[in-house]
PDB file of C-alpha atoms in Angstrom:
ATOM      1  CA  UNK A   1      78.216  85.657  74.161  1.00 45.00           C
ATOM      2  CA  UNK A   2      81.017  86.849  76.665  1.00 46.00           C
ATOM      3  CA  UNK A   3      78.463  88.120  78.793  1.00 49.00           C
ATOM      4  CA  UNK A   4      76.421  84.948  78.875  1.00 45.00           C
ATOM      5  CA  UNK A   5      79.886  82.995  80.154  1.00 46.00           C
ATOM      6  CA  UNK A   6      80.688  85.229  82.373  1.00 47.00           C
ATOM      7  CA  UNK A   7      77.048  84.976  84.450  1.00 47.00           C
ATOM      8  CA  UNK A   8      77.419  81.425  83.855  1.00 45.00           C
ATOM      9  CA  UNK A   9      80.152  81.421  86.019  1.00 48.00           C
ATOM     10  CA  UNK A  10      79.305  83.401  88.702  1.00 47.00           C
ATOM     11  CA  UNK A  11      76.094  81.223  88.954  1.00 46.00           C
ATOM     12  CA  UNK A  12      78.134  78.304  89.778  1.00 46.00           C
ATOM     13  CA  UNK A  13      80.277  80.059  92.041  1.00 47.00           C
ATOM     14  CA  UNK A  14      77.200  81.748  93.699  1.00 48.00           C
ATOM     15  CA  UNK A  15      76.412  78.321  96.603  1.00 40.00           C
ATOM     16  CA  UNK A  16      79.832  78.354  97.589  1.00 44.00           C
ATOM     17  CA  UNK A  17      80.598  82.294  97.621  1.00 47.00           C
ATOM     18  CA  UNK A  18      77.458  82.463  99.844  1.00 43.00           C
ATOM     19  CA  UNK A  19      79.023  82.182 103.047  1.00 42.00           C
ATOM     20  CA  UNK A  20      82.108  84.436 101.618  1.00 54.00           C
ATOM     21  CA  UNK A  21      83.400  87.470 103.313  1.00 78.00           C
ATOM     22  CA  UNK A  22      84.824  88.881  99.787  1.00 86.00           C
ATOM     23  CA  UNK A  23      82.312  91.048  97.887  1.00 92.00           C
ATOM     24  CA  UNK A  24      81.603  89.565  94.576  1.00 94.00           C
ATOM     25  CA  UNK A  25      84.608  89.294  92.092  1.00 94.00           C
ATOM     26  CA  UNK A  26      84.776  91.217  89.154  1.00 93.00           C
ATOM     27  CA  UNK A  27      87.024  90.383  86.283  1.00 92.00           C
ATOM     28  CA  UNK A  28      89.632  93.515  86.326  1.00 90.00           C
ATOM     29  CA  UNK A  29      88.286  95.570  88.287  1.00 92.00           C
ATOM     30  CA  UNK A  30      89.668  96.231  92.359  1.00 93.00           C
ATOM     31  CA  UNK A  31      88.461  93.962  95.089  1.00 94.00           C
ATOM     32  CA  UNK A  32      87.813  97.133  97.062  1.00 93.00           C
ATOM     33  CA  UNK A  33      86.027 100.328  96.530  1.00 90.00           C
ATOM     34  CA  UNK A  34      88.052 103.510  95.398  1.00 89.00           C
ATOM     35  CA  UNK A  35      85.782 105.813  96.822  1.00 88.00           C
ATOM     36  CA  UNK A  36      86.879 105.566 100.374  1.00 90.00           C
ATOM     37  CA  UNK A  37      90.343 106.225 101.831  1.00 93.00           C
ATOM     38  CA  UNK A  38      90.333 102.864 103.565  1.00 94.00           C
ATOM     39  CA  UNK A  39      89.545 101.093 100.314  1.00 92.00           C
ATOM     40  CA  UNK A  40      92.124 102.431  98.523  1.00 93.00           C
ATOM     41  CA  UNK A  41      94.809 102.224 100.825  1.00 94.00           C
ATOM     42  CA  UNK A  42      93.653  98.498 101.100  1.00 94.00           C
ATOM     43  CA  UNK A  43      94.322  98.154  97.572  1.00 94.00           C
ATOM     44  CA  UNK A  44      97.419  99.876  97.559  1.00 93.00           C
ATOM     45  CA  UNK A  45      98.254  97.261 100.176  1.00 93.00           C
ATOM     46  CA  UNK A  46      97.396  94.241  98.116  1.00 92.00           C
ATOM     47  CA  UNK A  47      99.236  95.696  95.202  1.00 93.00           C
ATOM     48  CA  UNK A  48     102.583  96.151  97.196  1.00 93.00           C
ATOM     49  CA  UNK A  49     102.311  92.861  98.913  1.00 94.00           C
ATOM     50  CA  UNK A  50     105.545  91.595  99.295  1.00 95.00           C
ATOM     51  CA  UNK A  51     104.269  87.776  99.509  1.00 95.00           C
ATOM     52  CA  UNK A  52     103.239  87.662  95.555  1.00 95.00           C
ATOM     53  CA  UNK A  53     107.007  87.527  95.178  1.00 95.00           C
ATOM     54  CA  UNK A  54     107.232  84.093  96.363  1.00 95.00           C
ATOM     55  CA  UNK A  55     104.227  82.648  94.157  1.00 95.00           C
ATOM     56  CA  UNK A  56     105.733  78.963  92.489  1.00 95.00           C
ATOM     57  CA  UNK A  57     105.425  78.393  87.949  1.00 96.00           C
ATOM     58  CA  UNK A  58     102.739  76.404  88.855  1.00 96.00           C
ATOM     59  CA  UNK A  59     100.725  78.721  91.520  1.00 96.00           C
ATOM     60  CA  UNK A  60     100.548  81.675  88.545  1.00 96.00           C
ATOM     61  CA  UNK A  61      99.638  78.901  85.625  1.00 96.00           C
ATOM     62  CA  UNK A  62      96.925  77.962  88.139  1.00 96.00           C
ATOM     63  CA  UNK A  63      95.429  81.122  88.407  1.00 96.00           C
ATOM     64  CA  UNK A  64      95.670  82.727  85.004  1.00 96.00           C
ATOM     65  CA  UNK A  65      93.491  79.672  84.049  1.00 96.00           C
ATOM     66  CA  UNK A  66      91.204  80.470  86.797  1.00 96.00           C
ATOM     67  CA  UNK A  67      90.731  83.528  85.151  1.00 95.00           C
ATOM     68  CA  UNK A  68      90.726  82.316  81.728  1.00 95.00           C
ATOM     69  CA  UNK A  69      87.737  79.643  83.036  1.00 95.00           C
ATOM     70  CA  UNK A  70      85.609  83.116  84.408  1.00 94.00           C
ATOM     71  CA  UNK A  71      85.908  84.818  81.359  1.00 93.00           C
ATOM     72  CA  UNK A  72      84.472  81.989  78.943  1.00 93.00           C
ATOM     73  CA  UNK A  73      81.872  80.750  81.193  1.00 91.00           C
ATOM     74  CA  UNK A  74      83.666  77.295  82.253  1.00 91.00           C
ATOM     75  CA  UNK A  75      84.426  77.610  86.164  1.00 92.00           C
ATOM     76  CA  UNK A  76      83.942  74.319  87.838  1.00 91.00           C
ATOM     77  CA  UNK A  77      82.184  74.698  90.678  1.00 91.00           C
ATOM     78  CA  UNK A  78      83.223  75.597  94.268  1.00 91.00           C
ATOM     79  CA  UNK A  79      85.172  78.267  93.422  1.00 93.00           C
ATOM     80  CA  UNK A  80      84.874  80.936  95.634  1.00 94.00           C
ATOM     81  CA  UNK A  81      85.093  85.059  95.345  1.00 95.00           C
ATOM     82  CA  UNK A  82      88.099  84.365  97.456  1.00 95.00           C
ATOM     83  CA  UNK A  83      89.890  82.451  95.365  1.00 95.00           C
ATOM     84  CA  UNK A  84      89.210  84.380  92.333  1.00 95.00           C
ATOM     85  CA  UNK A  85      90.647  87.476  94.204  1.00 96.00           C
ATOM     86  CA  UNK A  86      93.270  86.312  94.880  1.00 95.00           C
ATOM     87  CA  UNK A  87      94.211  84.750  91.596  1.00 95.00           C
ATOM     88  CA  UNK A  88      93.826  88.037  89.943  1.00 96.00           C
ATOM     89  CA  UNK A  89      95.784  89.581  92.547  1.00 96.00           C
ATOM     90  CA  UNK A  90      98.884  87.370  92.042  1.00 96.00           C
ATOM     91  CA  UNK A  91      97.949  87.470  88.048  1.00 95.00           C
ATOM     92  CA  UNK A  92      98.661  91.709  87.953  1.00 94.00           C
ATOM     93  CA  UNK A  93     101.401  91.568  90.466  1.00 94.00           C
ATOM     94  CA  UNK A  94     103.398  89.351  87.919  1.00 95.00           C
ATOM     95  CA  UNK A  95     102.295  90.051  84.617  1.00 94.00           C
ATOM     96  CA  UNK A  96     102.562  93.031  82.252  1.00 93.00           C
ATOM     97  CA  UNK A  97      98.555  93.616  81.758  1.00 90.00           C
ATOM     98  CA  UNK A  98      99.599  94.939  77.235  1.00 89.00           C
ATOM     99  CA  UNK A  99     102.716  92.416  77.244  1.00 89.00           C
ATOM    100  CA  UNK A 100     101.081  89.051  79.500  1.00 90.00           C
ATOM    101  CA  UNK A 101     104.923  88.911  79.900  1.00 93.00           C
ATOM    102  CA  UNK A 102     106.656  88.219  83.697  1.00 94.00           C
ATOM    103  CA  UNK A 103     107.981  91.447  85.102  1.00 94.00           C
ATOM    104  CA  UNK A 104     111.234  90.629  86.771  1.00 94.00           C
ATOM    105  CA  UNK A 105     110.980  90.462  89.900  1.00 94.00           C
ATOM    106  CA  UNK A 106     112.967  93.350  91.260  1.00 94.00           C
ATOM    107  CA  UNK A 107     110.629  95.930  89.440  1.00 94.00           C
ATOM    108  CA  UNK A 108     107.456  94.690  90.590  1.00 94.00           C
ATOM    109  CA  UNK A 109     105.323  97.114  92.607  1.00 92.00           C
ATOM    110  CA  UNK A 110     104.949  94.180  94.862  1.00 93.00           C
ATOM    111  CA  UNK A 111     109.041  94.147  95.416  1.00 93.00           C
ATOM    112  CA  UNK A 112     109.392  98.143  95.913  1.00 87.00           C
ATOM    113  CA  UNK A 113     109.591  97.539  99.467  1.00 91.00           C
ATOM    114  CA  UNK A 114     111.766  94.950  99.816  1.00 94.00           C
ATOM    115  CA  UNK A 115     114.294  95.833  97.236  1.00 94.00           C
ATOM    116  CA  UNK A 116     113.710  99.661  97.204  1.00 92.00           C
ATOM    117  CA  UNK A 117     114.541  99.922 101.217  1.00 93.00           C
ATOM    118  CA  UNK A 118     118.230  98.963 101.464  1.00 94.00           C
ATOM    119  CA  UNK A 119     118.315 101.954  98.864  1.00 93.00           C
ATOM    120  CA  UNK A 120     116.167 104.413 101.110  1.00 90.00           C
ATOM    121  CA  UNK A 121     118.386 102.781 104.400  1.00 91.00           C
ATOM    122  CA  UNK A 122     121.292 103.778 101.877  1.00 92.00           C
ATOM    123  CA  UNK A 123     120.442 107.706 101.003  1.00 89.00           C
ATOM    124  CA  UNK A 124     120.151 108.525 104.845  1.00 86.00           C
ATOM    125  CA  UNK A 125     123.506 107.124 105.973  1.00 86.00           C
ATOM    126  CA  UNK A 126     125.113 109.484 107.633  1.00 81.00           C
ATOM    127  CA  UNK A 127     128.798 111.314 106.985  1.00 79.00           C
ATOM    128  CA  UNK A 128     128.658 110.308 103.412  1.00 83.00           C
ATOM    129  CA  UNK A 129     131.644 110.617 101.046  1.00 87.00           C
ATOM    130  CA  UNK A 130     131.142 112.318  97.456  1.00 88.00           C
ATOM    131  CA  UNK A 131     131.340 108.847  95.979  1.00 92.00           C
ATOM    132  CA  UNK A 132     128.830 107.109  98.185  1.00 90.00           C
ATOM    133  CA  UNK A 133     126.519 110.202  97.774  1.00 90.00           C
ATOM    134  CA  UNK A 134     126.789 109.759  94.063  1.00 92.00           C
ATOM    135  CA  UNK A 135     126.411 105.918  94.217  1.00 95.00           C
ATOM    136  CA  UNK A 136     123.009 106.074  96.441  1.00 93.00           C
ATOM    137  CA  UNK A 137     121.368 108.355  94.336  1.00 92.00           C
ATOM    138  CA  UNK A 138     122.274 106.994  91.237  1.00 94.00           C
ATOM    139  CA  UNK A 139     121.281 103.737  92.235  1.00 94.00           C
ATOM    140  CA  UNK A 140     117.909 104.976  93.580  1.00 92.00           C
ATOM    141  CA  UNK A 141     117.411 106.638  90.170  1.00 92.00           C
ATOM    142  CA  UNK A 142     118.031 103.702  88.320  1.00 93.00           C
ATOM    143  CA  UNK A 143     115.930 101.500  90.622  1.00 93.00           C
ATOM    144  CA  UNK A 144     112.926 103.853  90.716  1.00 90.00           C
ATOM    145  CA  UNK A 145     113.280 104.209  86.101  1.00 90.00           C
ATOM    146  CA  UNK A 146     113.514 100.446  85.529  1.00 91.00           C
ATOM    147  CA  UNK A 147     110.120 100.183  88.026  1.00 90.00           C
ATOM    148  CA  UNK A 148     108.646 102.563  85.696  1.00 88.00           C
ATOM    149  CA  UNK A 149     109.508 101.248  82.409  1.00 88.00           C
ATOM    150  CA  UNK A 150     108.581  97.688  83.498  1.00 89.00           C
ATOM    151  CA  UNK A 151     105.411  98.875  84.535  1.00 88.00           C
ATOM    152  CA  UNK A 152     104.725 101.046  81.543  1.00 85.00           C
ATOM    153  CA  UNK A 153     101.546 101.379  79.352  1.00 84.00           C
ATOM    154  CA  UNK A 154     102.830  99.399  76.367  1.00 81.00           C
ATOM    155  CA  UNK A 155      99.713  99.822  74.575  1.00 82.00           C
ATOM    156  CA  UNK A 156     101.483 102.976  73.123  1.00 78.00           C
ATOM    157  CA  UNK A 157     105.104 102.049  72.634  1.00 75.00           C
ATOM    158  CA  UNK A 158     107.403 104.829  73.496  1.00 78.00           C
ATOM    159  CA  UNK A 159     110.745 105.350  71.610  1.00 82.00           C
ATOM    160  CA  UNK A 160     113.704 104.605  74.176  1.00 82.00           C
ATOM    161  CA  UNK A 161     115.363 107.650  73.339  1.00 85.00           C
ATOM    162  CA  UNK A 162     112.685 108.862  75.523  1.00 85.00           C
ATOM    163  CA  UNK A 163     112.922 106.530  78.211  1.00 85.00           C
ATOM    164  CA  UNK A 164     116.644 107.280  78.351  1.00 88.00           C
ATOM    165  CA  UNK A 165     116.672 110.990  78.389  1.00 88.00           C
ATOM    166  CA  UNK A 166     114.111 110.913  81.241  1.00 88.00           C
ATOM    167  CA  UNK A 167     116.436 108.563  82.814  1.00 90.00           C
ATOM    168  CA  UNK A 168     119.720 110.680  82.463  1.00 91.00           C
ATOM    169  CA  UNK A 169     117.578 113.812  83.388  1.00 89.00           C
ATOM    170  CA  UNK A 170     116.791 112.292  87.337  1.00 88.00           C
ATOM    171  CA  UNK A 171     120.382 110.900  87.506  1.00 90.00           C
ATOM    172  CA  UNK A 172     121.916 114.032  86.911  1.00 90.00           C
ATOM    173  CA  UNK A 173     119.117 116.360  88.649  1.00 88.00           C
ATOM    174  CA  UNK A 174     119.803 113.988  91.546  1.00 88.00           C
ATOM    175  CA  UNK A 175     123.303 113.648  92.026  1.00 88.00           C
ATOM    176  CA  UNK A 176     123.521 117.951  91.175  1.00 88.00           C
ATOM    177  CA  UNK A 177     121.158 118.559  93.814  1.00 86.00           C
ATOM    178  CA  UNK A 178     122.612 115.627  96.854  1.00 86.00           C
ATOM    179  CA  UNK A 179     125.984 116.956  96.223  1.00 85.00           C
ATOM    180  CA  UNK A 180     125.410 120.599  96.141  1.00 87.00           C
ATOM    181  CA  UNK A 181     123.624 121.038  98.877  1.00 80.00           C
ATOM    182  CA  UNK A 182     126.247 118.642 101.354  1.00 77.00           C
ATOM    183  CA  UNK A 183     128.661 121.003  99.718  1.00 79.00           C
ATOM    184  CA  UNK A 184     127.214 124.468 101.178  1.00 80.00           C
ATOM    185  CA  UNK A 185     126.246 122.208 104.197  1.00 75.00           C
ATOM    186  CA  UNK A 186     130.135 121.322 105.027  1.00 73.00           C
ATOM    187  CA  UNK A 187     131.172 125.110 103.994  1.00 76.00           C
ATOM    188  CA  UNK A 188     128.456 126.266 106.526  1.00 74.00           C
ATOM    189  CA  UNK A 189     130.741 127.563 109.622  1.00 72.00           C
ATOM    190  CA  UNK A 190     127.506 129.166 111.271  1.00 74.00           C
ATOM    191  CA  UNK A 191     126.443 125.648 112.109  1.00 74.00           C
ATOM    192  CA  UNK A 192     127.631 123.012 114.840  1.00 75.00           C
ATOM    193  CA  UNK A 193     129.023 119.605 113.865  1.00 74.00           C
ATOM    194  CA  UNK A 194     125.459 118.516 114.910  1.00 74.00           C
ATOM    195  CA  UNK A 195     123.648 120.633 113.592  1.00 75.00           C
ATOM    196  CA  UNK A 196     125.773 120.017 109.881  1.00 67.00           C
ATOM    197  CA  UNK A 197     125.049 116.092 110.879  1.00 70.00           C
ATOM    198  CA  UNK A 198     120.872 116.654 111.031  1.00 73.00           C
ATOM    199  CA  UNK A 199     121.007 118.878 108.122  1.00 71.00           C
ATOM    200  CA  UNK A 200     122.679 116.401 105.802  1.00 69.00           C
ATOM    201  CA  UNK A 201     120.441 113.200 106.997  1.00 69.00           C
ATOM    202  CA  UNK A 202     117.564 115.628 105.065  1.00 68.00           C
ATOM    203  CA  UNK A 203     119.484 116.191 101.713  1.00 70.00           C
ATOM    204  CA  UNK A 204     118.460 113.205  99.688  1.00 71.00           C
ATOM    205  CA  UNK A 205     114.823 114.585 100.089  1.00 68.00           C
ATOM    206  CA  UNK A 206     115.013 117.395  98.271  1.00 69.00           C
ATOM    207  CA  UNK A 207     117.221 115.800  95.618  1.00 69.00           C
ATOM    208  CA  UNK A 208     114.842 112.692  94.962  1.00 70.00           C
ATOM    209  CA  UNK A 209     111.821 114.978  94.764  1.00 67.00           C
ATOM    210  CA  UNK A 210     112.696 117.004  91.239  1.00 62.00           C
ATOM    211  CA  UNK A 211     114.521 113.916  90.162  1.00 57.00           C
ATOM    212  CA  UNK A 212     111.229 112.206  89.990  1.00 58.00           C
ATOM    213  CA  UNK A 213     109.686 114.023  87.553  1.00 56.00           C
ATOM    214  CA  UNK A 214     112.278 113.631  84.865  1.00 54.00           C
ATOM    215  CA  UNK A 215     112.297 109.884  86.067  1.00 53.00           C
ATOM    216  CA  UNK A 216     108.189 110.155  85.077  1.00 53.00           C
ATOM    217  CA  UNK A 217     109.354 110.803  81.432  1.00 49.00           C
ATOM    218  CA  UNK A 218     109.697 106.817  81.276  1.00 47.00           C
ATOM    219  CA  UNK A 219     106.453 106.417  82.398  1.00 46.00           C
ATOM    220  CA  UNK A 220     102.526 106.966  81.361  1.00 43.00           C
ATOM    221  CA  UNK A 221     101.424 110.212  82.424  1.00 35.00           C
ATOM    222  CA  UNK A 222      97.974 110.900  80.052  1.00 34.00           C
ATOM    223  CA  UNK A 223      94.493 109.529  80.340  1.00 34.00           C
ATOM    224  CA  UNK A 224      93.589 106.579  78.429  1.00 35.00           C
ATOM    225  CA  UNK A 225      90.014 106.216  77.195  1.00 36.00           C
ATOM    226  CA  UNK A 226      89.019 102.447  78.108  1.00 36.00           C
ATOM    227  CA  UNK A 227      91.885 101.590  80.044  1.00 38.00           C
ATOM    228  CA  UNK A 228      91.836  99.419  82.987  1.00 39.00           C
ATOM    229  CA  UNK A 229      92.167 101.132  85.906  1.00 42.00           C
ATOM    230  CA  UNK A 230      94.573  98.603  87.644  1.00 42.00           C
ATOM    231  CA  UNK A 231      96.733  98.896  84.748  1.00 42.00           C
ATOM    232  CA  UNK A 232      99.275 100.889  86.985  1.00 43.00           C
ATOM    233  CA  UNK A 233      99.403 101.393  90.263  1.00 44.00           C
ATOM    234  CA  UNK A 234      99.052 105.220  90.423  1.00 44.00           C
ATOM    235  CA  UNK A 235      96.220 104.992  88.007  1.00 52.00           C
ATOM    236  CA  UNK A 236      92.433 106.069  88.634  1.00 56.00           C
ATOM    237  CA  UNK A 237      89.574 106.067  86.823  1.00 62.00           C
ATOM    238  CA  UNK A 238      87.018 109.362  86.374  1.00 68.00           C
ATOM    239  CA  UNK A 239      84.372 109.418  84.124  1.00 72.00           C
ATOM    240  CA  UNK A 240      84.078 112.205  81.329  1.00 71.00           C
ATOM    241  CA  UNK A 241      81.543 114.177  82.471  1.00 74.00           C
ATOM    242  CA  UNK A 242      83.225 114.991  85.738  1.00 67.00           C
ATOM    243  CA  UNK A 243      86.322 116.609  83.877  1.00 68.00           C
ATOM    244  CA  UNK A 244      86.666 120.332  82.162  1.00 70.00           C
ATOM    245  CA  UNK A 245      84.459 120.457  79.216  1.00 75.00           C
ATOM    246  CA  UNK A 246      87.780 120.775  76.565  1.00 68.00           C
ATOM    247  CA  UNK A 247      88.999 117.343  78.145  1.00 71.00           C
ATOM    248  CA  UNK A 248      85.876 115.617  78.034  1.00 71.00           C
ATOM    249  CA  UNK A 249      85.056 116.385  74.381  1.00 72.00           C
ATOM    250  CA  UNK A 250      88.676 115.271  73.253  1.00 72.00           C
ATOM    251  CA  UNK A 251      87.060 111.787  73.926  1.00 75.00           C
ATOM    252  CA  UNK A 252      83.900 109.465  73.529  1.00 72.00           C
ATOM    253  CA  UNK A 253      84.696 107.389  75.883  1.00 72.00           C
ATOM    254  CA  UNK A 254      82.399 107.137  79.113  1.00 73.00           C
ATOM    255  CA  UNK A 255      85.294 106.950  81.654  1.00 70.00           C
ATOM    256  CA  UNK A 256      89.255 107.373  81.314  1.00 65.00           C
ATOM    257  CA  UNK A 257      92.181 106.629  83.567  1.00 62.00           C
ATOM    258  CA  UNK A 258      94.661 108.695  84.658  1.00 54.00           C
ATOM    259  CA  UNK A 259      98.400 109.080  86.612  1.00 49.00           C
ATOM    260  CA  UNK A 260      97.726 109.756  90.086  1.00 44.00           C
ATOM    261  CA  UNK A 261     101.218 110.084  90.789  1.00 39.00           C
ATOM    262  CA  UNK A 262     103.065 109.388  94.069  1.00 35.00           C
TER     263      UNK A 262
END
């Protein structure tokens, strides 16, 4: 019956998608293909777009009930593939996919850039105290856990002792790693004032990049049979019989998705 609505509607659309640049929609899955660099870093694009952040109450009722028309067969006609794009696109920028629930808007992939830069303008400025060093990498911590627990897999609640010993973990691998290393940077006599100055604009690298993976404990991080793909947006999608033969059997499932990662 669901798949009877479904070509219903793309039959109407079909006259007015005809002269359409967008491929053909399909509910849930990416507008472009994953099998090319350029299609995937065009959908990384469209899933960091900053501009979702400005979409009105009334713009995201409008197109969840586009949607909701597609699925049961009941789109009135004209619609185009364009406009169904792009209602799913503002749809998963500011909705939890398990909770249908309004991530706020700070912890949206689609607000990493925006929010997450005075942070990244913050960890390189240079001749940093011990208390602004602490500060920037706490808060980057912090910023960079709450994206990932907004943005978990809630199909498979987590306990938040979890979430918060993850949490702790980056904070404190962080800060350790930051301050140590401007410590032996300042106590470094072999090196000119300049040279101390270039070294220290590199130090929050190394201490963000460890950090992260305790940060991942508040996150998804295993395949999930049926998933959708654009659940998060470091997921991907393989199907069984491309992984190890232990991995595959574990499952029935014809495909799975998985954590890219960064």
């Amino acid at each position: 019956m669901a798949d009877t609505a479904t070509t219903a509607s793309v039959a109407a659309a079909s006259a007015a998608n005809a002269s359409s640049d967008a491929p053909p929609f399909q509910l849930g899955k990416p507008r472009f293909q994953q099998t090319s660099f350029y299609g995937r870093f065009r959908h990384f694009l469209d899933i960091i777009d900053p501009r979702t952040l400005f979409v009105t109450e009334r713009r995201l009722r409008e197109a969840v009930q586009l949607l909701e028309d597609y699925k049961h067969g009941t789109l009135r006609p004209g619609v185009t593939n364009e406009q169904l794009w792009s209602a799913q696109k503002i749809k998963q920028a500011i909705l939890h996919p398990d909770t249908n629930e309004k991530i706020f808007m700070p912890f949206r992939m689609s607000g990493y850039i925006p929010f997450g830069t005075p942070i990244v303008v913050g960890l390189l400025l240079p001749n940093q105290t011990l208390a602004s060093t602490v500060f920037w990498q706490w808060l980057n911590q912090s910023h960079n856990a709450c994206v990932n627990y907004a943005n978990r897999n809630a199909t498979k609640p987590s306990p938040v002792s979890k979430f918060i010993q993850g949490y702790l973990g980056a904070v404190i691998s962080a800060v350790s790693i930051a301050v140590g290393l401007n410590v032996l940077v300042q106590k470094a006599n072999k090196f000119t004032p300049a040279t101390r100055l270039l070294i220290q604009r590199f130090v929050p690298f190394p201490a963000v990049g460890p950090a992260g993976d305790g940060a991942d404990a508040s996150g998804p991080a295993h395949a999930h049979p049926g998933a959708t793909p654009d659940r998060h947006v470091h997921a991907g999608e393989i199907e069984t019989s491309q992984l190890e033969p232990e991995i595959a059997q574990a499952t029935s499932s014809r495909t799975v998705v998985y954590n890219k990662g960064l």
